[in-house]
Coordinates of C-alpha atoms in Angstrom, one line a residue:
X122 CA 5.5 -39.3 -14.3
X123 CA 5.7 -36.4 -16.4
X124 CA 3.9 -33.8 -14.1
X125 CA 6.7 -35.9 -11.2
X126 CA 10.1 -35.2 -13.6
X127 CA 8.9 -31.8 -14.9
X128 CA 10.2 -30.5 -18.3
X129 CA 13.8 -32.2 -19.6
X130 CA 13.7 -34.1 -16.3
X131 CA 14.1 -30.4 -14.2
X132 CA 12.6 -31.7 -11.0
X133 CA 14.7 -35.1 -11.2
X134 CA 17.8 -32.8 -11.8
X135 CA 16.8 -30.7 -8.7
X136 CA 16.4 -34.2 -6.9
X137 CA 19.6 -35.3 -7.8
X138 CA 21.3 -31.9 -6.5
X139 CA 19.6 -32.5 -3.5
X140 CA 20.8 -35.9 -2.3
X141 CA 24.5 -36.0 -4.3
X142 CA 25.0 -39.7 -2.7
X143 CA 21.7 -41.2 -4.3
X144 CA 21.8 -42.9 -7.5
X145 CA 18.2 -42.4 -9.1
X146 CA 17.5 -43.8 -12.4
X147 CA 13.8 -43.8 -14.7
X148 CA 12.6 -45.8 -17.0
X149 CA 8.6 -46.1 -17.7
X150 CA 6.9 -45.9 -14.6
X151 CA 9.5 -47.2 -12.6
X152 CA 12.1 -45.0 -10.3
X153 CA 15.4 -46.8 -8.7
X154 CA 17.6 -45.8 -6.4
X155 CA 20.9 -46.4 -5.2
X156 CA 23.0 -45.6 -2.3
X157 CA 22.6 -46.0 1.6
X158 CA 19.7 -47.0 3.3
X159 CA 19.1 -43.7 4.9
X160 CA 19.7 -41.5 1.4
X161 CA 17.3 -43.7 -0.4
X162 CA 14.8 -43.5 2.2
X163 CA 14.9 -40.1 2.1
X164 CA 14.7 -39.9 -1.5
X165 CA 11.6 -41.9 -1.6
X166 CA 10.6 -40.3 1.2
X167 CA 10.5 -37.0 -0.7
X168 CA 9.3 -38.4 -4.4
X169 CA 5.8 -40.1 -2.3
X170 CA 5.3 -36.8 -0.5
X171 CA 5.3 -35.4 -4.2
X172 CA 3.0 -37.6 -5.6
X173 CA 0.8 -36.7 -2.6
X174 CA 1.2 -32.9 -3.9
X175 CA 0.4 -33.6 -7.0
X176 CA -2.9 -35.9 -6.4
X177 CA -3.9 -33.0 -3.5
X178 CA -3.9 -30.5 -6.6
X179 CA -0.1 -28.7 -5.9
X180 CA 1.5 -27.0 -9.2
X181 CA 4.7 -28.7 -8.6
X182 CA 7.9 -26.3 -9.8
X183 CA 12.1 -26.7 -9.4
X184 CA 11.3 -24.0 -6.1
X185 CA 8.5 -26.6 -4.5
X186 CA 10.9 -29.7 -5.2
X187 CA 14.0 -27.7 -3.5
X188 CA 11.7 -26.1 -0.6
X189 CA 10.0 -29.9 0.2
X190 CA 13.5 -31.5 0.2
X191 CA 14.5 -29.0 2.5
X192 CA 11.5 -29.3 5.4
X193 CA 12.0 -32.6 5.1
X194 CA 16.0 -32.6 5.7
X195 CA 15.1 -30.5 8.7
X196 CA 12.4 -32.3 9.7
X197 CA 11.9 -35.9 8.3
X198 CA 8.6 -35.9 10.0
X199 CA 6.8 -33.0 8.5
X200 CA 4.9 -33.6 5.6
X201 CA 5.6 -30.9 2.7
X202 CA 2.0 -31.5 0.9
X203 CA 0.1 -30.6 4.0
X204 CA 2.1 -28.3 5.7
X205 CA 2.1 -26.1 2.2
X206 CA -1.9 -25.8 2.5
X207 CA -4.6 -25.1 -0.1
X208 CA -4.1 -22.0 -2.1
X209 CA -4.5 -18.4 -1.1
X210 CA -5.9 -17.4 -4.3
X211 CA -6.3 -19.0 -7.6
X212 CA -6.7 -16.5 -10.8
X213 CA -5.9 -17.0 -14.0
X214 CA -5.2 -20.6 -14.4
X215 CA -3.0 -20.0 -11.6
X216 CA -2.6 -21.5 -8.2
X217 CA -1.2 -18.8 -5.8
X218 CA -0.2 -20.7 -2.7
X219 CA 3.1 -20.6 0.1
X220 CA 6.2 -22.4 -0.9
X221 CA 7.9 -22.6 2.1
X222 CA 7.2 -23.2 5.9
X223 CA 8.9 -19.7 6.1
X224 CA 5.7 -18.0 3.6
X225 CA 2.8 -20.5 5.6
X226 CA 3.7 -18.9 8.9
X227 CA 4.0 -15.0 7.2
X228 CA 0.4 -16.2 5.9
X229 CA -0.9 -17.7 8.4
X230 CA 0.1 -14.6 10.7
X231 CA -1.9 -12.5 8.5
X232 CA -4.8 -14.6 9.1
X233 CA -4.5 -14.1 13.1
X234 CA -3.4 -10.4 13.6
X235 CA -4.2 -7.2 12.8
X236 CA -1.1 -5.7 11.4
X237 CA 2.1 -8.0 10.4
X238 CA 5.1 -7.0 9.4
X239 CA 7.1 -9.4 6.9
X240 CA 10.7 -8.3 6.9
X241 CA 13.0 -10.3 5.1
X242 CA 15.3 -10.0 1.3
X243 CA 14.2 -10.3 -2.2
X244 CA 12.3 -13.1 -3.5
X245 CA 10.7 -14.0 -0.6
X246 CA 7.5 -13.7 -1.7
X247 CA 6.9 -10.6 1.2
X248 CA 4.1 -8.2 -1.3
X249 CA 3.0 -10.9 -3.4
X250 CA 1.6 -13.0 -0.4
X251 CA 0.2 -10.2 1.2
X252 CA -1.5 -9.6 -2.1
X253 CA -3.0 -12.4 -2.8
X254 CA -4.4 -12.0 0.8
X255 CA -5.8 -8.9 0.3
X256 CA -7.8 -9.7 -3.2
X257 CA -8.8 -12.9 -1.6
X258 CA -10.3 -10.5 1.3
X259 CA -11.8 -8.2 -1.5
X260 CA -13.7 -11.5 -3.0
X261 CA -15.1 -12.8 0.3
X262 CA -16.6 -9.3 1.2
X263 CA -13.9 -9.1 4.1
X264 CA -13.0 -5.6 3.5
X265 CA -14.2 -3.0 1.2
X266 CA -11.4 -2.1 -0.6
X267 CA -7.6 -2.7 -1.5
X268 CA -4.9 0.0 -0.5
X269 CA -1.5 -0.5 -1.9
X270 CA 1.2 1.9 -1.0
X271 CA 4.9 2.7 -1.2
X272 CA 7.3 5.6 -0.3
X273 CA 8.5 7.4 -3.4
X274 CA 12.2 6.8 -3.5
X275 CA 14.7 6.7 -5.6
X276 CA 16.9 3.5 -5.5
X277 CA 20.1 4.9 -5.4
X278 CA 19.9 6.8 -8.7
X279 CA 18.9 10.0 -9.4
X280 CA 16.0 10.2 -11.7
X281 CA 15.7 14.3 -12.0
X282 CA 12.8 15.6 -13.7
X283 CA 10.1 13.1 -15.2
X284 CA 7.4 15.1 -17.7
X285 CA 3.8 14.1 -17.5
X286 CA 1.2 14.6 -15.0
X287 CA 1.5 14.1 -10.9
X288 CA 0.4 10.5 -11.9
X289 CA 2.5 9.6 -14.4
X290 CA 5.7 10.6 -12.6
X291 CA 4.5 8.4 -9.6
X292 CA 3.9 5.5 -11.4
X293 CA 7.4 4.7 -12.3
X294 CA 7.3 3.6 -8.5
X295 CA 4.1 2.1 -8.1
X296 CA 4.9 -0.1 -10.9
X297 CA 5.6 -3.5 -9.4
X298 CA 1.9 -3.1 -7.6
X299 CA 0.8 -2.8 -11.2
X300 CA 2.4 -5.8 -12.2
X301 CA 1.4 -8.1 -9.3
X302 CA -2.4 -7.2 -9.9
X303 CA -2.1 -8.0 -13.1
X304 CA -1.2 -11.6 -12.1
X305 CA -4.1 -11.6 -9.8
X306 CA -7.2 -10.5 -11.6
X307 CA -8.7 -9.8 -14.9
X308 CA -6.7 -6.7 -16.7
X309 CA -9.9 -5.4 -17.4
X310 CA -11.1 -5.5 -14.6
X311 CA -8.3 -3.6 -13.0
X312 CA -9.2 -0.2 -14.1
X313 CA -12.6 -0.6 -13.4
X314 CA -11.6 -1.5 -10.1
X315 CA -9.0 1.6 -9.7
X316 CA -12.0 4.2 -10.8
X317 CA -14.3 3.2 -8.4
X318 CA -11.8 3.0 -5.5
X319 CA -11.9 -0.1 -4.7
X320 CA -8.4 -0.9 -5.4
X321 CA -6.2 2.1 -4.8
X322 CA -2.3 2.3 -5.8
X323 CA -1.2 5.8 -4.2
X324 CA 2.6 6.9 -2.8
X325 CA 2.6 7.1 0.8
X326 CA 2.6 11.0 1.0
X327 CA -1.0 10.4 0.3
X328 CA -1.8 8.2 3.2
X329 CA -1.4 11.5 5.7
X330 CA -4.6 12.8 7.1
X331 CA -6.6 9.7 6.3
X332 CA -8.7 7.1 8.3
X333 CA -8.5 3.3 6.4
X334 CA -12.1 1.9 7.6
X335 CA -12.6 -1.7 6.6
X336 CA -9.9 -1.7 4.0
X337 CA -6.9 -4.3 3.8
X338 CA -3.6 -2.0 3.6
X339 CA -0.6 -3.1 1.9
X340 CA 2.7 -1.1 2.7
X341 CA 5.6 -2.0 0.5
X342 CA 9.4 -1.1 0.4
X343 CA 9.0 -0.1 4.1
X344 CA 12.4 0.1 4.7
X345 CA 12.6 2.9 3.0
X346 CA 10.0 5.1 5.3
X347 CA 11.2 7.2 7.7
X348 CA 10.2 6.5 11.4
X349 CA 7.9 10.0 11.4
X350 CA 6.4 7.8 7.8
X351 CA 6.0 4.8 10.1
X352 CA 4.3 6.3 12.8
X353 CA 1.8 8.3 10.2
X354 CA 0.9 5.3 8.3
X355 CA 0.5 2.9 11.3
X356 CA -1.8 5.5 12.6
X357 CA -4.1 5.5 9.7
X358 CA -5.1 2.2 10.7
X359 CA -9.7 2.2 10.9
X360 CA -12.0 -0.4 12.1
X361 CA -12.5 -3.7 10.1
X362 CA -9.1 -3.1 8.3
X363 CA -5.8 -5.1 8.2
X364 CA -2.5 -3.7 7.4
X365 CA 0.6 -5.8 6.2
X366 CA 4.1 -3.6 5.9
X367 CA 7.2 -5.5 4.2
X368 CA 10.9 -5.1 3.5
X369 CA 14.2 -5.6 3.3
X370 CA 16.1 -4.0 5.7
X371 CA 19.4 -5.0 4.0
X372 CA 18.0 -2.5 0.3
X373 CA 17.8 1.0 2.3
X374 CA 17.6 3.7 0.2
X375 CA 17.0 6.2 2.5
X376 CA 19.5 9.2 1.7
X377 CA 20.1 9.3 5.5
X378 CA 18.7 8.9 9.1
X379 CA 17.0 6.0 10.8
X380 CA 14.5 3.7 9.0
X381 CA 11.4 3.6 9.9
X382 CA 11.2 -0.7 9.2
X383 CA 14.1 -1.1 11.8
X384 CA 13.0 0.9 14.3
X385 CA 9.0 -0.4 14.7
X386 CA 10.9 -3.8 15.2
X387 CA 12.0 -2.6 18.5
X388 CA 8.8 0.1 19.6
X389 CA 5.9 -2.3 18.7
X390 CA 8.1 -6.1 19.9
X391 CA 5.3 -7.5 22.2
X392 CA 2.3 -5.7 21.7
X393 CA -1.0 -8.2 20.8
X394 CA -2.1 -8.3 17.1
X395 CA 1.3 -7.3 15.8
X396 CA 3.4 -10.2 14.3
X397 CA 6.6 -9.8 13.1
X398 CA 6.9 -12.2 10.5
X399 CA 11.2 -12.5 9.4
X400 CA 11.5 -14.7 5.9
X401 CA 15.3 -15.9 5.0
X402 CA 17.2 -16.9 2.2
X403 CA 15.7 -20.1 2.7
X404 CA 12.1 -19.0 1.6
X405 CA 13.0 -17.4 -1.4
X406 CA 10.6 -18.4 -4.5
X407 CA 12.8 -17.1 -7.3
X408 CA 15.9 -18.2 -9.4
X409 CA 17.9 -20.7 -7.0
X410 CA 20.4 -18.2 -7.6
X411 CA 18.9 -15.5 -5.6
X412 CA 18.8 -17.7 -2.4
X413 CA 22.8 -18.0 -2.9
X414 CA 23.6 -14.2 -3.8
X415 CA 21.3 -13.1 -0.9
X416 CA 23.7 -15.9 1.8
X417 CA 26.8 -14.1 -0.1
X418 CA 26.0 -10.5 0.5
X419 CA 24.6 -11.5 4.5
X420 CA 28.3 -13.0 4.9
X421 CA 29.9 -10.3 3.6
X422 CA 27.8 -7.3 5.5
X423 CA 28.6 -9.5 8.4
X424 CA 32.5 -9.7 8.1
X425 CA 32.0 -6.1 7.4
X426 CA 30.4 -5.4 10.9
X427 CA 32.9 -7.4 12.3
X428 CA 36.0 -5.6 10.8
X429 CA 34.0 -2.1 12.0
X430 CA 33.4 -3.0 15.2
X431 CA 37.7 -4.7 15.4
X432 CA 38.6 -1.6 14.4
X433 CA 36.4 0.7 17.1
X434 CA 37.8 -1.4 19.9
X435 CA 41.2 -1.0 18.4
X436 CA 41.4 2.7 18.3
X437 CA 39.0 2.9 22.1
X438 CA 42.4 1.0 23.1
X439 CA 44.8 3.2 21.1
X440 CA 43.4 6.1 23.0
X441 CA 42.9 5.0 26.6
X442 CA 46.6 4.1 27.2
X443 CA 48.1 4.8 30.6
X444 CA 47.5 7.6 32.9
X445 CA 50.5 9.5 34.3
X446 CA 49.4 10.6 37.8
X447 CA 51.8 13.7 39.1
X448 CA 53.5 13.2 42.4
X449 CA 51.6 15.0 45.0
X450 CA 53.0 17.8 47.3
X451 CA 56.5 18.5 45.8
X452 CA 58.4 18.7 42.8
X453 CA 60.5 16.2 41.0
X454 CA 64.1 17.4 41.5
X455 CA 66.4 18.8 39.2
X456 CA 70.0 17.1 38.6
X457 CA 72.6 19.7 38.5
X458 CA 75.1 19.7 35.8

């Protein structure tokens, strides 16, 4: 029951915020609820398919309460336990697994194809998935080596001059790679790892030139490559290797021109062993909070779009206007005074 409520009753609180119109009360061992028939079945519904989480091995959290209710609102025939899946990875005490039907399909893809693109905003779990995959690769002898890469820009600031060797100004950007390896494996096995080359955190800039044999490739913040960056990294692609690219294409930094993310959407649509894998609001993993400030921004680009594109078709109108044809063959008379 414990492990079912979570800490101060979180996960009944989460419940509760869920399904407004169901009464649910605890005492011991026992749950009761109140309301409708088709609320409380729904509740229950939701609490058995926990319990079946729990018992299956799951590390229940607020996120995989909110995320279960949510497939099984849209679905009351899907089963959250099972569609969720065993883990990807499990390091460090720690269960790494999809949290939403969104993540299992961006997984699953990544399973099936070659290279697979996860597009989608913040929180969605786009690198840290495709992480897990690719040191889960590294342990079954899969691939030979991890490659983790980003383009080397500025978010919308303007850091100048950083002292310190080539490597310690490029780190600064690297540095959420860093910070997801750390979750994954043993620190100290991390620079270990790094010397002999078989994990490699470099800036895209170093990709050029290069053939990635039997390596899984990870491309992050592609959103903000240009499409000449796109076409150079894809390209690099060798035998026995995988390549996952993610971003937002809502966070461009790009100081101007096309990016590189949005454009491959359109070039590669269709072709075999690409997947395109889009994540939402709905599939983000972090602070419920995030899920709601990402919906608020996507409404307000949106009504933004829509005043742009009012005010085009306004001023094409404005300037049409009517055209004054000149009589043909003589001249308008002159009135005499």
């Amino acid at each position: 029951m414990v492990r079912l409520l979570g800490p101060d009753d979180r996960y009944l609180s989460t419940i509760e915020a869920a399904y407004p119109n169901v009464d649910v009360h605890v005492r011991g061992n026992d749950v009761t609820l109140g309301g409708s028939a088709d609320d409380v079945a729904a509740v229950r519904r939701l609490i058995d398919e926990l319990q079946l989480a729990l018992r299956t091995g799951h590390d229940l959290g607020e996120t995989e309460v909110a995320t279960s209710a949510r497939m099984l609102a849209a679905d009351s025939s899907v089963s959250p336990s099972a569609q969720l899946g065993a883990p990807i990875l499990t390091a460090r005490n720690k269960s790494i697994r999809a949290k939403s039907i969104g993540q299992k399909d961006y997984v699953d893809a990544i399973d099936d194809n070659t290279i697979v693109f996860g597009i989608g905003p913040a929180g969605t779990g786009k690198t840290y998935l495709a992480m897990a995959k690719a040191v889960r690769a590294l342990q079954n002898k899969e691939v030979e080596r991890i490659i983790l890469t980003r383009p080397a820009v500025e978010a919308g600031e303007r850091l100048g001059f950083l002292p310190g060797t080539l490597t310690d100004k490029i780190d600064p950007y690297l540095r959420p790679l860093y910070d997801a390896l750390g979750e994954m494996l043993d620190p100290e096995l991390i620079p270990k790892m790094l010397a002999a080359g078989t994990i490699e955190v470099a800036p895209l800039a170093y990709m050029r030139g290069r053939t990635l044999n039997a390596s899984f490739v990870v491309l992050d913040e592609a959103q903000n490559t240009t499409p000449e960056q796109m076409k150079m990294f894809l390209t690099r692609l060798g035998f026995g290797s995988k390549m996952v690219i993610t971003g937002d294409v809502t966070q461009i930094d790009l100081p101007a021109g096309t990016s590189g993310l949005k454009l491959v959407t359109r070039v590669l649509d269709g072709i075999d062993d690409i997947h395109f894998a889009y994540l939402s609001s709905a599939d983000v993993v972090r602070h419920s909070l995030v899920g709601r400030i990402v919906d608020a921004y996507t409404d307000y680009d949106a009504q933004k779009q829509a005043l742009r594109q009012e005010s085009a078709e306004a001023r094409e109108f404005a300037t049409r206007g009517p055209q004054r044809t000149p009589a043909s063959g003589r001249n308008p008379k002159r009135s005499s005074s």
